[in-house]
Amino acid sequence: MTEFTTRTTSPFRFDIVGSFLRPQELKDARAKYAKGEISKPELTEVENHCIEDLIKKEEAAGLKAVTDGEFRRSWWHLDFFWGLGGVKKAILKEGYHFADEETRPETAQLTGKVTGENHPFVEYFKFVRDHVSPGTQVKQTIPAPAQFLEEFLRPENQANAKEFYPNLDELDHDVAAAYHQVIEDLYAAGCRTLQLDDCTWGISVNNFANLKKKDPNADTSQLKALQERFLKVNNEAIADLPTDLTINTHVCRGNYHSTWAAAGGYGPVADTLLAHENVKAFYLEYDSDRAGGFEPLAAVPDDKYVVLGLVTSKSGELEDKQAIIDRINEAAKYHPLDHLCLSPQCGFASTEEGNILTEEQQWNKIKLIKEIAEEVWG
């Protein structure tokens, strides 16, 4: 019988991406706060209560690293951006376009140079830190630095970025430095597991696939240059940090109200993201044909981990256990089985709207992942 390494740090054999469906109590409180019917402290009290309850449920489900479910956020990414210095919340004419829906038209724009001091997420982390049981780790999720840059590639935001940063290299440097500051502050607060959520690579493979569909001989050099830019800013942000801080990344193709935004296999980003991003593990979406095959996993260095997102968070229907096990074994042809783990392909609520499934179905998904992981890795 094969002996597998016992995981004591993230990623764990059965794991999560981070966000959970918001309880109705929390949704109601946020709606009341938006209307001015309750105060910020009253909203915070509801958030605290709901997060404490979530932590208990995560621990009861056997999760070794828990999150706050992103319950204090409206978006998985924008709330973090709004917490940086030199950044404000803004409203555009259109939201993000997904396959079946358009999101709320919110964005982040600059008011000055980007800085990372006194980020509110540090206090959010401390709350979870102070409410977990002994031995339970806390995973802090934040959008990747590249995701911040992607927000300013939106046509509506490009002029705003150039107003404060005529030189894009300076923007990239400041973003990396701001992130580095936030991460150092999180570490000082006790954070030892950090996850960079990053849809830029899903967008990149989508753009590559669309370009090749239009013209098989199309010049992809601009897309490659953008990948190199994203890789550089991500690696610069996480350089020279304490060795006992585990930094992982999660990549998906969009997750909003059970719909998606991008499609394409990982092949076009294998030689940049998978081969050269300086993270410990890659949490990769693999719940549909839109993610392509496992062949690109061969580019991941053998000492790094791949967390296979084979169980979808977009519907409540439970996957067939043997089918998932078979896919894990298929992935092991390209990356060592001992360096594979299992999770949902994304969070259950990347935005406060949440995906279209019930809380019971959400926890059943996690139970299934645990059962499969125990069968595969023991």
Coordinates of C-alpha atoms in Angstrom, one line a residue:
M1 CA 0.0 0.0 0.0
T2 CA 1.3 3.4 -1.0
E3 CA 2.3 5.7 1.9
F4 CA 1.3 9.3 1.4
T5 CA 2.8 12.3 3.2
T6 CA 0.7 13.6 6.1
R7 CA -0.3 17.2 5.4
T8 CA 0.3 19.5 8.4
T9 CA 0.2 22.8 6.4
S10 CA -1.9 24.1 3.6
P11 CA -2.9 22.7 1.2
F12 CA -4.7 19.8 3.0
R13 CA -5.9 16.6 1.2
F14 CA -9.5 17.9 1.4
D15 CA -9.7 21.6 1.3
I16 CA -11.8 24.6 0.4
V17 CA -11.2 27.7 -1.7
G18 CA -12.6 30.1 0.9
S19 CA -16.1 31.7 0.4
F20 CA -19.3 30.3 1.8
L21 CA -23.0 31.1 1.1
R22 CA -24.1 34.1 3.2
P23 CA -26.8 33.2 5.8
Q24 CA -30.1 35.0 5.4
E25 CA -29.5 36.8 8.6
L26 CA -26.4 38.4 7.2
K27 CA -28.0 39.2 3.9
D28 CA -30.8 41.0 5.7
A29 CA -28.4 42.9 7.9
R30 CA -26.4 44.1 4.9
A31 CA -29.6 45.2 3.1
K32 CA -30.7 47.2 6.2
Y33 CA -27.2 48.8 6.5
A34 CA -27.3 49.8 2.8
K35 CA -30.7 51.5 3.5
G36 CA -29.4 53.2 6.6
E37 CA -31.7 51.3 8.8
I38 CA -28.9 49.9 11.0
S39 CA -25.4 51.3 12.0
K40 CA -22.0 49.9 11.0
P41 CA -21.4 48.5 14.6
E42 CA -24.8 46.7 14.4
L43 CA -23.8 45.2 11.0
T44 CA -20.5 44.2 12.4
E45 CA -22.2 42.5 15.3
V46 CA -24.2 40.3 12.9
E47 CA -21.1 39.6 10.8
N48 CA -19.3 38.5 14.0
H49 CA -22.1 36.2 15.0
C50 CA -22.4 34.6 11.6
I51 CA -18.6 34.1 11.2
E52 CA -18.4 32.5 14.7
D53 CA -21.1 30.1 13.6
L54 CA -19.4 29.4 10.3
I55 CA -16.1 28.6 12.0
K56 CA -17.8 26.0 14.2
K57 CA -19.4 24.4 11.1
E58 CA -16.0 24.4 9.3
E59 CA -14.3 22.7 12.2
A60 CA -17.2 20.2 12.6
A61 CA -16.7 19.3 8.9
G62 CA -13.1 18.4 9.6
L63 CA -11.4 21.3 7.8
K64 CA -7.9 21.9 9.0
A65 CA -7.7 25.5 7.7
V66 CA -10.8 27.7 7.9
T67 CA -11.8 31.1 6.6
D68 CA -14.4 33.7 7.6
G69 CA -16.3 32.7 4.5
E70 CA -15.6 36.2 3.1
F71 CA -18.7 37.3 5.1
R72 CA -17.5 40.9 5.5
R73 CA -17.2 41.3 1.8
S74 CA -19.5 42.1 -1.1
W75 CA -17.0 40.9 -3.7
W76 CA -14.1 38.4 -3.5
H77 CA -11.7 41.1 -4.9
L78 CA -13.1 44.6 -4.9
D79 CA -13.5 44.9 -1.2
F80 CA -9.7 44.2 -0.8
F81 CA -8.9 46.8 -3.5
W82 CA -11.0 49.4 -1.7
G83 CA -9.0 48.8 1.5
L84 CA -5.8 49.9 -0.1
G85 CA -4.5 53.5 0.1
G86 CA -5.1 55.5 -3.0
V87 CA -8.1 53.5 -4.1
K88 CA -11.8 54.3 -4.1
K89 CA -15.0 52.5 -4.9
A90 CA -16.6 53.6 -8.2
I91 CA -19.6 52.8 -10.3
L92 CA -19.4 52.1 -14.1
K93 CA -22.1 51.9 -16.7
E94 CA -21.7 48.2 -17.0
G95 CA -20.7 45.3 -14.7
Y96 CA -18.6 42.2 -15.6
H97 CA -20.1 40.1 -18.3
F98 CA -20.5 36.5 -17.5
A99 CA -21.9 33.7 -19.7
D100 CA -25.5 34.2 -18.5
E101 CA -25.5 37.4 -16.4
E102 CA -24.1 40.8 -15.9
T103 CA -22.9 41.7 -12.4
R104 CA -23.4 44.9 -10.5
P105 CA -21.4 47.7 -12.1
E106 CA -18.9 48.3 -9.3
T107 CA -15.2 48.8 -9.7
A108 CA -12.0 50.2 -8.1
Q109 CA -10.4 53.4 -9.2
L110 CA -7.4 55.4 -8.1
T111 CA -7.3 58.6 -6.1
G112 CA -3.5 58.7 -5.7
K113 CA -0.5 56.4 -5.3
V114 CA -1.3 52.8 -4.2
T115 CA -0.2 51.9 -0.6
G116 CA -0.9 49.1 1.8
E117 CA -0.8 50.5 5.3
N118 CA -3.6 49.8 7.8
H119 CA -5.6 47.4 5.6
P120 CA -9.0 46.4 7.2
F121 CA -8.4 42.8 6.2
V122 CA -5.8 42.5 9.0
E123 CA -8.4 43.1 11.6
Y124 CA -10.7 40.7 9.8
F125 CA -8.0 38.0 10.1
K126 CA -7.5 38.7 13.8
F127 CA -11.1 38.1 14.5
V128 CA -11.0 34.6 13.0
R129 CA -7.6 33.9 14.7
D130 CA -9.2 34.6 18.0
H131 CA -12.2 32.4 17.5
V132 CA -10.8 29.1 16.1
S133 CA -10.1 26.0 18.3
P134 CA -6.5 25.2 19.2
G135 CA -4.8 23.4 16.3
T136 CA -7.1 24.9 13.6
Q137 CA -5.3 27.0 11.1
V138 CA -6.7 30.2 9.5
K139 CA -6.5 30.7 5.8
Q140 CA -6.6 34.3 4.7
T141 CA -7.8 34.8 1.1
I142 CA -7.0 38.0 -0.9
P143 CA -7.2 38.7 -4.7
A144 CA -3.8 38.5 -6.4
P145 CA -1.8 41.6 -7.3
A146 CA -2.3 40.7 -11.0
Q147 CA -6.0 40.9 -10.4
F148 CA -5.6 44.5 -9.2
L149 CA -3.8 45.3 -12.5
E150 CA -6.5 43.5 -14.5
E151 CA -9.1 45.9 -13.0
F152 CA -7.2 48.7 -14.6
L153 CA -7.1 47.0 -18.0
R154 CA -10.8 47.5 -18.2
P155 CA -11.3 50.1 -20.9
E156 CA -13.3 52.3 -18.5
N157 CA -10.5 52.4 -16.0
Q158 CA -7.4 52.8 -18.2
A159 CA -7.5 56.6 -18.3
N160 CA -7.9 56.7 -14.5
A161 CA -4.7 54.6 -14.1
K162 CA -2.7 56.7 -16.5
E163 CA -3.7 59.9 -14.6
F164 CA -1.7 58.7 -11.6
Y165 CA 0.7 56.3 -13.3
P166 CA 1.8 57.5 -16.7
N167 CA 4.5 54.8 -16.3
L168 CA 3.0 51.3 -15.9
D169 CA 6.2 49.9 -14.4
E170 CA 5.7 52.3 -11.5
L171 CA 2.1 51.1 -11.0
D172 CA 3.3 47.5 -11.0
H173 CA 6.0 48.3 -8.4
D174 CA 3.6 50.2 -6.1
V175 CA 1.0 47.5 -6.3
A176 CA 3.6 44.8 -5.4
A177 CA 4.9 47.0 -2.5
A178 CA 1.4 47.7 -1.2
Y179 CA 0.6 44.0 -1.2
H180 CA 3.9 43.2 0.4
Q181 CA 3.0 45.6 3.2
V182 CA -0.4 44.0 3.8
I183 CA 1.1 40.5 3.8
E184 CA 3.7 41.5 6.3
D185 CA 1.0 43.0 8.5
L186 CA -1.1 39.8 8.2
Y187 CA 2.0 37.8 9.2
A188 CA 2.6 40.0 12.2
A189 CA -1.0 39.3 13.2
G190 CA -0.3 35.6 13.1
C191 CA -1.3 34.6 9.5
R192 CA 0.7 31.6 8.3
T193 CA -1.5 30.6 5.3
L194 CA -2.3 33.0 2.5
Q195 CA -4.2 32.4 -0.7
L196 CA -4.0 34.7 -3.7
D197 CA -7.2 34.4 -5.7
D198 CA -6.4 35.1 -9.4
C199 CA -8.8 35.0 -12.4
T200 CA -6.3 36.8 -14.6
W201 CA -5.0 33.4 -15.9
G202 CA -8.5 32.2 -16.7
I203 CA -9.0 35.4 -18.7
S204 CA -5.7 34.8 -20.4
V205 CA -6.5 31.3 -21.5
N206 CA -9.9 32.5 -22.7
N207 CA -8.3 35.3 -24.8
F208 CA -5.8 32.8 -26.2
A209 CA -8.6 30.4 -27.1
N210 CA -10.7 33.1 -28.8
L211 CA -7.7 34.4 -30.7
K212 CA -6.8 31.0 -32.0
K213 CA -10.4 30.3 -32.9
K214 CA -10.4 33.4 -35.1
D215 CA -7.0 32.7 -36.6
P216 CA -4.9 29.6 -35.9
N217 CA -1.8 31.5 -36.9
A218 CA -2.6 34.6 -34.8
D219 CA 0.2 36.5 -33.0
T220 CA -0.1 35.7 -29.3
S221 CA 3.0 37.7 -28.2
Q222 CA 0.9 40.5 -26.6
L223 CA -0.9 37.9 -24.5
K224 CA 2.5 36.4 -23.5
A225 CA 3.8 39.8 -22.5
L226 CA 0.8 40.4 -20.3
Q227 CA 1.3 37.0 -18.6
E228 CA 4.9 37.9 -17.9
R229 CA 3.7 41.2 -16.4
F230 CA 1.2 39.4 -14.1
L231 CA 3.8 36.8 -13.1
K232 CA 6.3 39.5 -12.2
V233 CA 4.0 41.6 -10.0
N234 CA 2.7 38.5 -8.2
N235 CA 6.2 37.2 -7.5
E236 CA 7.5 40.6 -6.5
A237 CA 4.7 41.0 -4.0
I238 CA 5.5 37.7 -2.3
A239 CA 9.3 37.9 -2.4
D240 CA 11.4 38.0 0.7
L241 CA 8.7 36.9 3.2
P242 CA 9.2 34.6 6.2
T243 CA 9.7 31.0 5.3
D244 CA 7.0 29.7 7.6
L245 CA 4.3 31.7 5.7
T246 CA 2.6 29.4 3.2
I247 CA 1.4 31.2 0.1
N248 CA -0.8 29.4 -2.4
T249 CA -2.9 30.6 -5.4
H250 CA -6.3 29.8 -6.7
V251 CA -7.2 30.1 -10.4
C252 CA -10.7 29.9 -11.9
R253 CA -12.6 31.1 -14.9
G254 CA -15.2 33.2 -13.1
N255 CA -17.8 32.3 -10.4
Y256 CA -20.8 34.5 -10.1
H257 CA -24.3 33.3 -9.2
S258 CA -23.5 29.8 -10.6
T259 CA -22.4 31.2 -14.0
W260 CA -18.9 31.6 -15.6
A261 CA -16.9 34.1 -17.6
A262 CA -14.1 32.3 -19.4
A263 CA -13.1 29.0 -21.0
G264 CA -9.9 27.4 -22.1
G265 CA -7.3 24.8 -20.9
Y266 CA -4.2 25.7 -18.8
G267 CA -1.8 25.1 -21.7
P268 CA -1.2 28.7 -22.7
V269 CA -0.3 29.7 -19.1
A270 CA 1.6 26.5 -18.1
D271 CA 5.1 27.9 -18.8
T272 CA 4.5 31.1 -16.8
L273 CA 2.0 30.6 -14.0
L274 CA 2.4 26.8 -13.4
A275 CA 6.1 26.7 -14.0
H276 CA 7.3 29.9 -12.4
E277 CA 4.9 31.5 -9.9
N278 CA 6.6 31.2 -6.5
V279 CA 3.7 29.7 -4.6
K280 CA 3.5 26.4 -2.7
A281 CA 0.3 25.2 -4.3
F282 CA -2.1 25.8 -7.2
Y283 CA -5.8 25.4 -6.5
L284 CA -7.1 24.8 -10.1
E285 CA -10.6 24.7 -11.5
Y286 CA -11.3 21.4 -13.1
D287 CA -15.0 20.9 -12.7
S288 CA -16.0 21.2 -16.4
D289 CA -14.7 20.7 -19.9
R290 CA -14.0 24.4 -20.0
A291 CA -10.8 23.8 -18.0
G292 CA -9.3 21.4 -20.5
G293 CA -7.2 18.4 -19.7
F294 CA -4.6 17.6 -17.1
E295 CA -1.6 17.6 -19.4
P296 CA -0.5 21.2 -18.4
L297 CA 0.1 19.9 -14.8
A298 CA 3.3 18.4 -16.1
A299 CA 4.7 22.0 -16.0
V300 CA 4.2 22.2 -12.2
P301 CA 7.5 21.5 -10.3
D302 CA 7.3 18.2 -8.5
D303 CA 7.8 19.8 -5.1
K304 CA 4.7 21.9 -5.4
Y305 CA 1.1 20.9 -4.8
V306 CA -1.9 21.0 -7.1
V307 CA -5.3 21.1 -5.5
L308 CA -7.8 19.7 -8.0
G309 CA -11.1 21.6 -8.1
L310 CA -13.0 18.6 -9.4
V311 CA -16.2 19.2 -7.3
T312 CA -18.3 22.1 -8.6
S313 CA -19.6 24.8 -6.3
K314 CA -21.9 26.0 -9.0
S315 CA -24.7 23.4 -8.4
G316 CA -25.9 21.3 -5.5
E317 CA -25.9 18.0 -7.4
L318 CA -23.4 15.7 -5.8
E319 CA -20.7 14.3 -8.1
D320 CA -20.2 10.5 -8.5
K321 CA -17.5 9.5 -6.1
Q322 CA -15.8 7.0 -8.3
A323 CA -15.8 9.4 -11.3
I324 CA -13.9 11.9 -9.1
I325 CA -11.4 9.3 -7.9
D326 CA -10.8 8.2 -11.6
R327 CA -10.1 11.8 -12.5
I328 CA -7.6 12.2 -9.6
N329 CA -5.8 9.1 -10.9
E330 CA -5.8 10.6 -14.4
A331 CA -4.3 13.8 -13.1
A332 CA -1.6 11.7 -11.3
K333 CA -0.2 10.8 -14.7
Y334 CA 1.1 14.4 -15.0
H335 CA 1.8 15.3 -11.3
P336 CA 2.7 13.0 -8.4
L337 CA -0.3 11.7 -6.6
D338 CA 1.4 12.5 -3.2
H339 CA 1.4 16.2 -4.3
L340 CA -2.3 16.3 -5.3
C341 CA -5.2 17.4 -3.1
L342 CA -9.0 17.9 -3.6
S343 CA -11.3 20.9 -3.2
P344 CA -14.3 22.6 -4.9
Q345 CA -13.4 24.4 -8.1
C346 CA -14.1 27.8 -6.4
G347 CA -15.8 29.3 -3.4
F348 CA -19.6 28.9 -2.9
A349 CA -20.1 32.7 -2.9
S350 CA -17.5 34.7 -4.7
T351 CA -19.9 37.6 -4.3
E352 CA -22.6 38.1 -1.7
E353 CA -25.2 36.9 -4.1
G354 CA -23.8 33.4 -3.8
N355 CA -24.2 30.4 -6.1
I356 CA -27.5 28.6 -6.7
L357 CA -27.5 25.8 -4.1
T358 CA -28.6 25.5 -0.5
E359 CA -26.4 25.6 2.6
E360 CA -27.1 21.9 3.2
Q361 CA -25.9 21.1 -0.4
Q362 CA -22.8 23.2 0.3
W363 CA -21.9 21.2 3.3
N364 CA -22.7 17.9 1.6
K365 CA -20.1 18.9 -1.1
I366 CA -17.5 19.3 1.6
K367 CA -18.4 16.0 3.2
L368 CA -18.1 14.3 -0.2
I369 CA -14.6 15.9 -0.8
K370 CA -13.5 14.6 2.7
E371 CA -14.7 11.1 2.0
I372 CA -13.0 11.0 -1.4
A373 CA -9.7 12.4 0.0
E374 CA -9.7 9.8 2.8
E375 CA -10.3 7.0 0.3
V376 CA -7.5 8.2 -2.0
W377 CA -4.9 9.3 0.4
G378 CA -5.9 7.7 3.7

